[in-house]
Backbone as a chain_set.jsonl record, in Angstrom:
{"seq": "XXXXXXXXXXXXXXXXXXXXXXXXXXXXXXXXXXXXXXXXXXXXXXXXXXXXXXXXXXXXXXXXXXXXXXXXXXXXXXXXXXXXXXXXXXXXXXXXXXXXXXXXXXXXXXXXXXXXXXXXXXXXXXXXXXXXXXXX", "coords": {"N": [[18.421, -12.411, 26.403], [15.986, -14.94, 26.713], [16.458, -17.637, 25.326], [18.801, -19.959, 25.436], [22.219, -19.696, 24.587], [23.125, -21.359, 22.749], [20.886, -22.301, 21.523], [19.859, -23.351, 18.098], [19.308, -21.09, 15.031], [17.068, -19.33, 12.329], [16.875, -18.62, 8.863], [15.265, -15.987, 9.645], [15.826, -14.755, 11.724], [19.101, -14.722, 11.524], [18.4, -12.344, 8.843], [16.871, -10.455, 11.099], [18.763, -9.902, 12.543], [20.818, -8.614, 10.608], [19.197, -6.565, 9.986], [18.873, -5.264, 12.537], [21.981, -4.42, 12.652], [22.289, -3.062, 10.377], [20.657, -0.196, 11.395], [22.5, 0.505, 13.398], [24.475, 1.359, 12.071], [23.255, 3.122, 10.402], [23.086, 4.659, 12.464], [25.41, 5.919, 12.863], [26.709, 4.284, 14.991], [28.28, 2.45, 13.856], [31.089, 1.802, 11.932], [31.948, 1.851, 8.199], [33.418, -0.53, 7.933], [33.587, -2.425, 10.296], [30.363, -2.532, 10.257], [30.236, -4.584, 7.91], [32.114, -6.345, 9.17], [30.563, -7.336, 10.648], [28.347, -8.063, 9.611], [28.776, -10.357, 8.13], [29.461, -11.873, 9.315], [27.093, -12.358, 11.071], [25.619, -13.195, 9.046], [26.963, -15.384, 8.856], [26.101, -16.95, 10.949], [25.224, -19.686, 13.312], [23.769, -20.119, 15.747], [22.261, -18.794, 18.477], [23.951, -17.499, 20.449], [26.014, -17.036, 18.63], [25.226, -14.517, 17.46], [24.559, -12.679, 19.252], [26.928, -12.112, 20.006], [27.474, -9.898, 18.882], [26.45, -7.819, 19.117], [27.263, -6.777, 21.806], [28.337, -5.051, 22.445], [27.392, -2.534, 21.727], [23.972, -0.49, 22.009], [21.005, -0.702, 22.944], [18.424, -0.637, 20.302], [15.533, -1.413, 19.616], [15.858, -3.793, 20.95], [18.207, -5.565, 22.144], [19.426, -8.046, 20.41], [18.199, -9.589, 18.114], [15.173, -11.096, 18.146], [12.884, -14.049, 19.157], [11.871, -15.978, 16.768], [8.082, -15.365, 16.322], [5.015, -17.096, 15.22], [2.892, -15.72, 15.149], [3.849, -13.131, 14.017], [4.843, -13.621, 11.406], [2.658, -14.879, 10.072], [0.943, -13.041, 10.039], [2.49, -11.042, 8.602], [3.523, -10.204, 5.203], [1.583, -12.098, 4.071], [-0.458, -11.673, 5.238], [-1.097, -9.27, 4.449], [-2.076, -9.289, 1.888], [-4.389, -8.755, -0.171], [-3.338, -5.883, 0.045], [-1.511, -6.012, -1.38], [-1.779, -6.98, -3.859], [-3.69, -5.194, -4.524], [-1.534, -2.995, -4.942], [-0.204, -3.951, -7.406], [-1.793, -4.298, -8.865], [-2.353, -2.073, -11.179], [-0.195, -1.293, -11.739], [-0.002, -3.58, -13.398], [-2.21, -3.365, -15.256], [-0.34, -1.427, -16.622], [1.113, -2.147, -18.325], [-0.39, -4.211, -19.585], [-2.117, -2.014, -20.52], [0.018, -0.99, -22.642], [1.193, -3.463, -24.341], [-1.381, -4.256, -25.439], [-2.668, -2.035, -26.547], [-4.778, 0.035, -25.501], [-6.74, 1.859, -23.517], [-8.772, 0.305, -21.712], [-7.597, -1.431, -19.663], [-6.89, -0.097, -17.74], [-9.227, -0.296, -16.681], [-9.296, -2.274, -15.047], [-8.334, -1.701, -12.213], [-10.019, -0.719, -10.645], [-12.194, -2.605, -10.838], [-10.625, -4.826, -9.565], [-10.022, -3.931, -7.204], [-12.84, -3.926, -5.916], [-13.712, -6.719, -6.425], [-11.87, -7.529, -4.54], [-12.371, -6.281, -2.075], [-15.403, -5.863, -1.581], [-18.054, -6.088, 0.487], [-16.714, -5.623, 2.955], [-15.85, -5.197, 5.96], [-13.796, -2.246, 7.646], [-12.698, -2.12, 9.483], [-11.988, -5.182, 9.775], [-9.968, -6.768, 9.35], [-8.427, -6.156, 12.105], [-9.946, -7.206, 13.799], [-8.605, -8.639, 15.874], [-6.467, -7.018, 17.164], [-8.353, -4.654, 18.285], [-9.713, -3.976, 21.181], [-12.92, -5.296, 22.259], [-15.833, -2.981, 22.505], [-17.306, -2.232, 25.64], [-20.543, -1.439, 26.471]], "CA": [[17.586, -13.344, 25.685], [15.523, -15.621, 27.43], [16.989, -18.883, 25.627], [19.832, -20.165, 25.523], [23.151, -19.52, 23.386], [23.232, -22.967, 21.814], [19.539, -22.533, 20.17], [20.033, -23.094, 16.494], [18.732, -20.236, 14.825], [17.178, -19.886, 11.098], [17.029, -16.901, 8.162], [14.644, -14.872, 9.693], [16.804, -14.431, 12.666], [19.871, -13.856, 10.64], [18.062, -10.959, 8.839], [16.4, -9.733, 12.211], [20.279, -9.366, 13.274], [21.212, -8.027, 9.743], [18.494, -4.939, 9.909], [19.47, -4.271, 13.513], [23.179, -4.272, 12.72], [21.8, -1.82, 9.456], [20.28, 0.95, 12.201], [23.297, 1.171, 13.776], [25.562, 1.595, 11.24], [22.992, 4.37, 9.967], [23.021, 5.942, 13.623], [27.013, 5.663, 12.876], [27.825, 3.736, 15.903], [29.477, 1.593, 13.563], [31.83, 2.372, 10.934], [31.895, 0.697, 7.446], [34.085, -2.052, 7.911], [32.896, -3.092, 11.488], [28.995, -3.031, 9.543], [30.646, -5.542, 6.664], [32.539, -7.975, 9.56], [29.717, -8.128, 11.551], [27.338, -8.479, 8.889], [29.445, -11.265, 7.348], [29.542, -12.579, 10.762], [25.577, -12.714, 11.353], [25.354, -14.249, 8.021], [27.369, -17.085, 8.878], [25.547, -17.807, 12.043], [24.329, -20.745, 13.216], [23.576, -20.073, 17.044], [21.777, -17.547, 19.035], [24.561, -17.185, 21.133], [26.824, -15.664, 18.017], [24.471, -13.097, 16.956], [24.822, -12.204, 20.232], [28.353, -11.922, 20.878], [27.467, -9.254, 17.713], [25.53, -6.662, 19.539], [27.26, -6.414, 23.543], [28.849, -2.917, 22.639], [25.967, -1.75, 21.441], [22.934, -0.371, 22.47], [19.77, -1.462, 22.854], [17.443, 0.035, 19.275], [14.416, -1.918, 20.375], [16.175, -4.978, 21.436], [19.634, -5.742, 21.811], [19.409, -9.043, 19.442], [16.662, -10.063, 17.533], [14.005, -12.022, 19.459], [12.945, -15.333, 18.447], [10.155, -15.867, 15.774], [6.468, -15.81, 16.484], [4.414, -17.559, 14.52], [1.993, -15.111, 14.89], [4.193, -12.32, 13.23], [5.386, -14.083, 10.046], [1.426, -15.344, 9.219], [0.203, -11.665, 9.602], [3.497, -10.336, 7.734], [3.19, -10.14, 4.061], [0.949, -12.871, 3.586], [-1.931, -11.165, 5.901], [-1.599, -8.162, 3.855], [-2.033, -9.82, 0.326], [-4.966, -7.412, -0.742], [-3.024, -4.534, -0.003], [-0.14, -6.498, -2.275], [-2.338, -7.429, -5.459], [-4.239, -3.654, -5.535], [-0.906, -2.392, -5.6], [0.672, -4.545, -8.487], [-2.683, -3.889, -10.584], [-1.679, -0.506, -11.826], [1.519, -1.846, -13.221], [-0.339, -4.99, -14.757], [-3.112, -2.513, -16.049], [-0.387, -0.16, -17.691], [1.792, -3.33, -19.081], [-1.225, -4.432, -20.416], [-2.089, -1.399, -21.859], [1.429, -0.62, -23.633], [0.883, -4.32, -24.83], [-2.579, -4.33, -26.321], [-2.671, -0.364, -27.09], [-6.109, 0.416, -24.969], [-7.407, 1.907, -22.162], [-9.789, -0.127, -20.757], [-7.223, -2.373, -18.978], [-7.291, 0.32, -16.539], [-10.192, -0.665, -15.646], [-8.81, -3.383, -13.896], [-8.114, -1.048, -10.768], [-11.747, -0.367, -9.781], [-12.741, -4.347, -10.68], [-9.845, -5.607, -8.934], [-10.388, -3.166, -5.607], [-14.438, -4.554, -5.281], [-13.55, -7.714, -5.975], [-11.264, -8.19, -3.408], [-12.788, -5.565, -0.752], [-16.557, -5.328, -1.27], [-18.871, -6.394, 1.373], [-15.612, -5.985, 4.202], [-15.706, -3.737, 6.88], [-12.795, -1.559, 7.645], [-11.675, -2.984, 10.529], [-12.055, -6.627, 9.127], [-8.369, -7.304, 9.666], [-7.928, -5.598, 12.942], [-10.302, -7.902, 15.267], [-7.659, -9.333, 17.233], [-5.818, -5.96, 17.787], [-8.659, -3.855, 19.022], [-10.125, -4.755, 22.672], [-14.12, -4.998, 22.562], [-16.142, -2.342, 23.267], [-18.059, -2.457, 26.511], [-21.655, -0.67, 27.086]], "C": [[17.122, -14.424, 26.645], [16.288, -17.498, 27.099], [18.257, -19.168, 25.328], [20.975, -20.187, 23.923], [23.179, -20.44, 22.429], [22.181, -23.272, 20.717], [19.857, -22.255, 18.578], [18.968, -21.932, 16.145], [18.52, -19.615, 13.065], [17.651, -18.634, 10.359], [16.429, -15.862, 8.46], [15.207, -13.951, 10.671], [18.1, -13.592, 12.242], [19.371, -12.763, 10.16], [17.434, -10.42, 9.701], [18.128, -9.089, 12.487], [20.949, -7.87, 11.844], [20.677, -6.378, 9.691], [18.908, -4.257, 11.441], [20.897, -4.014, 13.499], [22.756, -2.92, 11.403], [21.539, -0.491, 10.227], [21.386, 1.26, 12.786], [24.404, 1.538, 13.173], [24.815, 2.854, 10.609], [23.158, 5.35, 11.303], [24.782, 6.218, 13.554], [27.576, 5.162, 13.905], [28.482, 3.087, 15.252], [30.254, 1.773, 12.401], [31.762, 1.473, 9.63], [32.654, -0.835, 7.444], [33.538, -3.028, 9.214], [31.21, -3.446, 10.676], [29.598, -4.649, 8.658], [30.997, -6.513, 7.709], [31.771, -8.304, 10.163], [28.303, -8.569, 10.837], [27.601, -10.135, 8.272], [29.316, -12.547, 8.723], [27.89, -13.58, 11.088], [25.235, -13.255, 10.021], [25.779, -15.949, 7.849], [26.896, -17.909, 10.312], [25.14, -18.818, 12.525], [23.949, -20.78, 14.74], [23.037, -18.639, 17.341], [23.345, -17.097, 19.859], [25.822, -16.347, 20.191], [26.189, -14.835, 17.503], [24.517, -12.425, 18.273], [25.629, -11.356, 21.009], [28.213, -10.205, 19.611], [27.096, -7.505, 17.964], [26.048, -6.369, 21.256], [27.712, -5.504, 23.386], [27.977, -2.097, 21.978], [24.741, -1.289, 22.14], [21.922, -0.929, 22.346], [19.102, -0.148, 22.012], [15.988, -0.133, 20.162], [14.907, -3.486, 21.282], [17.28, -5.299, 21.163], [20.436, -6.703, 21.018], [18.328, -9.586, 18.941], [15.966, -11.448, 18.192], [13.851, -13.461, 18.714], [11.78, -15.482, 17.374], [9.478, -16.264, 16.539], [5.753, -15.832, 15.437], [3.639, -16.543, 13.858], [2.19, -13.45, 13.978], [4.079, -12.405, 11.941], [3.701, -14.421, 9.644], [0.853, -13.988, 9.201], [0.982, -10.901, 8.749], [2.43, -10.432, 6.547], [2.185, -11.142, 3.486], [-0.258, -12.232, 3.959], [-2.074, -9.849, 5.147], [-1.825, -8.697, 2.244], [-3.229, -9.16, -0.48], [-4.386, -6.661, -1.521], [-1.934, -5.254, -1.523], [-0.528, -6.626, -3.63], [-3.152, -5.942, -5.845], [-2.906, -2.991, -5.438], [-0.236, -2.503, -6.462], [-0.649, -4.091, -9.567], [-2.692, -2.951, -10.963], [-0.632, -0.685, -12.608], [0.909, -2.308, -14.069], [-1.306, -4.019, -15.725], [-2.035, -1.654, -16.92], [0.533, -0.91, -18.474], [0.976, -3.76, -20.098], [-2.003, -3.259, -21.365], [-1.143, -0.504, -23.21], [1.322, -2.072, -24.753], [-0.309, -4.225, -26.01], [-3.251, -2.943, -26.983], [-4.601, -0.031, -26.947], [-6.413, 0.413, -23.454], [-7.921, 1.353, -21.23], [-9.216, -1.402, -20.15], [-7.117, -1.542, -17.629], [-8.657, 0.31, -15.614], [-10.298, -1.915, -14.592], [-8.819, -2.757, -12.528], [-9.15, -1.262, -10.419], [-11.93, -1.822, -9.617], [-11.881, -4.966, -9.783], [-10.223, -5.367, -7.003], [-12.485, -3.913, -5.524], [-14.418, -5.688, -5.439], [-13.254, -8.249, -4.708], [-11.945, -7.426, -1.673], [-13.999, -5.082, -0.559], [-17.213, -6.447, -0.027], [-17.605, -6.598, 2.942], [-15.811, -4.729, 4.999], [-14.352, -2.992, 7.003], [-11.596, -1.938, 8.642], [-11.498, -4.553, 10.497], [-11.138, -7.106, 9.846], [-7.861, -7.276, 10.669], [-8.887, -6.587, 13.978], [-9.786, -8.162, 15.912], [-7.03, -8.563, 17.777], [-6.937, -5.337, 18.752], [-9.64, -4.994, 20.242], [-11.507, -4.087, 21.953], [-14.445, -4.169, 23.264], [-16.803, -2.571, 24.186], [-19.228, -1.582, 27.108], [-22.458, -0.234, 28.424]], "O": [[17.979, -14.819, 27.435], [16.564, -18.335, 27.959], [18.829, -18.209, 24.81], [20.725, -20.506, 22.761], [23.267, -20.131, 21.241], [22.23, -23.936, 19.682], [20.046, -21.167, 18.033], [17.939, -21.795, 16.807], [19.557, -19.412, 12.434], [18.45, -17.806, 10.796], [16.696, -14.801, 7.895], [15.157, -12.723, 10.602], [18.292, -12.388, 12.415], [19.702, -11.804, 10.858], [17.111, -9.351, 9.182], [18.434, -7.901, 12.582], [21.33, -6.718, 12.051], [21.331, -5.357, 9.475], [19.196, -3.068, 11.585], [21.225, -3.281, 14.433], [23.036, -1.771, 11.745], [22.179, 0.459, 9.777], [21.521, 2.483, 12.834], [25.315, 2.057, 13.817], [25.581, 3.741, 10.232], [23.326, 6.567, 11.217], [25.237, 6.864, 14.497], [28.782, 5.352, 14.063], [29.569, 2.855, 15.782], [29.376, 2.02, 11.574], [31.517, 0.289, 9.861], [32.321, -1.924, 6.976], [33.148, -4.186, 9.066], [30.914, -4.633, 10.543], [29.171, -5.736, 9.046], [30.446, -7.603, 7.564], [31.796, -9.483, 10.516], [27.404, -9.232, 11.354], [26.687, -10.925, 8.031], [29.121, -13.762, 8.776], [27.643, -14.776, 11.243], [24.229, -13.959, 10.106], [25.395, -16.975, 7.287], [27.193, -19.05, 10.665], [24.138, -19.036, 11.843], [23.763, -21.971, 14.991], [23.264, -17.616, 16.695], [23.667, -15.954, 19.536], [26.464, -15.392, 20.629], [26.937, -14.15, 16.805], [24.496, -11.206, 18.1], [25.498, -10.527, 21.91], [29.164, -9.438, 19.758], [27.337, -6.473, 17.337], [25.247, -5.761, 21.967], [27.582, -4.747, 24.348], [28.121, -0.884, 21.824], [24.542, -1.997, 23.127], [21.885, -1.82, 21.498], [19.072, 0.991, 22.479], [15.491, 0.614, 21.005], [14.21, -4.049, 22.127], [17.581, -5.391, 19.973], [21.643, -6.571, 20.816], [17.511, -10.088, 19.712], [16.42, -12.525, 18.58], [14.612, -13.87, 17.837], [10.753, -14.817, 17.512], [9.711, -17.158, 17.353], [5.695, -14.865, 14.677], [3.553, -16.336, 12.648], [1.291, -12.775, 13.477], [3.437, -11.605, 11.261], [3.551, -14.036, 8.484], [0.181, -13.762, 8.195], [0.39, -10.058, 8.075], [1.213, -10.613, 6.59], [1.944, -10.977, 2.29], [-1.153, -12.175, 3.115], [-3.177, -9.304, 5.202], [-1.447, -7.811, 1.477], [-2.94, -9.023, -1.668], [-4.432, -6.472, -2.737], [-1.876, -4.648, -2.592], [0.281, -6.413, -4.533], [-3.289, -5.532, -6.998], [-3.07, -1.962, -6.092], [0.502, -1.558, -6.742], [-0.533, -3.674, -10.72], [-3.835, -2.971, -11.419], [-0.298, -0.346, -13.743], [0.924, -1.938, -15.243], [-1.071, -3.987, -16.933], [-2.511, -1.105, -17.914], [0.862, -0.301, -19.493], [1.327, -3.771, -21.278], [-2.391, -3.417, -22.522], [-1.445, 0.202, -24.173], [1.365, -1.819, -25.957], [-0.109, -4.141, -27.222], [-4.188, -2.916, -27.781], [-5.425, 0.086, -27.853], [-6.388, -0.447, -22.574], [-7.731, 1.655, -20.052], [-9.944, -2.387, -20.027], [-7.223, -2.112, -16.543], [-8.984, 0.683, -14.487], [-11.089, -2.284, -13.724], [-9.389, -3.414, -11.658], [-9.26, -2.248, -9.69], [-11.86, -2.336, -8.5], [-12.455, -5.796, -9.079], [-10.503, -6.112, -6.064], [-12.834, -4.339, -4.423], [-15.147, -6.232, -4.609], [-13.885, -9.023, -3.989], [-11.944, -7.933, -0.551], [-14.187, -4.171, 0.248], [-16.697, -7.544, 0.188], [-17.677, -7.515, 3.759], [-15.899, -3.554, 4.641], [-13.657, -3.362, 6.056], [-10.367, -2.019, 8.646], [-10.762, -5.053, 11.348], [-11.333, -7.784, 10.854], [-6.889, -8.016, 10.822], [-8.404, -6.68, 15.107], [-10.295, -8.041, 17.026], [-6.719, -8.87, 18.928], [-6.683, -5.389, 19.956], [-10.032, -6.159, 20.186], [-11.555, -3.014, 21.352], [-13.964, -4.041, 24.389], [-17.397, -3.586, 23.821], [-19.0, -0.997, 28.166], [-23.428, 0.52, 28.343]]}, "num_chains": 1, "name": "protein.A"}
């Protein structure tokens, strides 16, 4: 890790440690009770340096302790997909609402909901900052 053991460290960290202590307990390097004390462990964290001590007989998954937050993850996480998040709840709300009001035409919410939120967008809308400009 680049900083130092002492850096306080918040919840996203803790569950970064929690899902990589999860992979290896599915690859079975770790047995159930070692998963539970070291989970119990990375829950009570309050330092980079004990999530740390959590993972040295282990391998490296993608990273041998979870990295530090970037900003730029957590604002594209679930918030940057919020589209994708509301056309897939309107199918429920459409069939709630029509067990409720006993009629079809709340499914028509799907279609209205999808051109609301995604007409006049291109496809790659979302992706500008990933793909590199083309050059002619």
């Amino acid at each position: 890790m680049m900083d130092s053991p002492e850096i306080r460290i918040g919840d996203t960290e803790r569950a970064q440690a929690l899902n990589l202590l999860g992979e290896h307990f599915s690859h079975g390097r770790l047995n159930l009770s070692e998963f539970e004390e070291r989970s119990a462990q990375a829950t009570a964290a309050t330092t980079r340096g004990e999530l740390e001590i959590l993972f040295t007989d282990l391998p490296a998954v993608a990273a041998n302790a979870p990295d530090a937050v970037q900003e730029k993850d957590t604002a594209s996480g679930t918030l940057g997909h919020w589209r994708e998040i509301v056309m897939g709840l309107t199918p429920l709300l459409a069939l709630v609402l029509f067990f409720a009001f006993d009629t079809w035409l709340w499914f028509l919410l799907v279609p209205a909901v999808s051109i609301v939120l995604y007409a006049g967008r291109s496809d790659d809308e979302d992706d500008v900052d990933d793909k590199p400009e083309k050059k002619n």
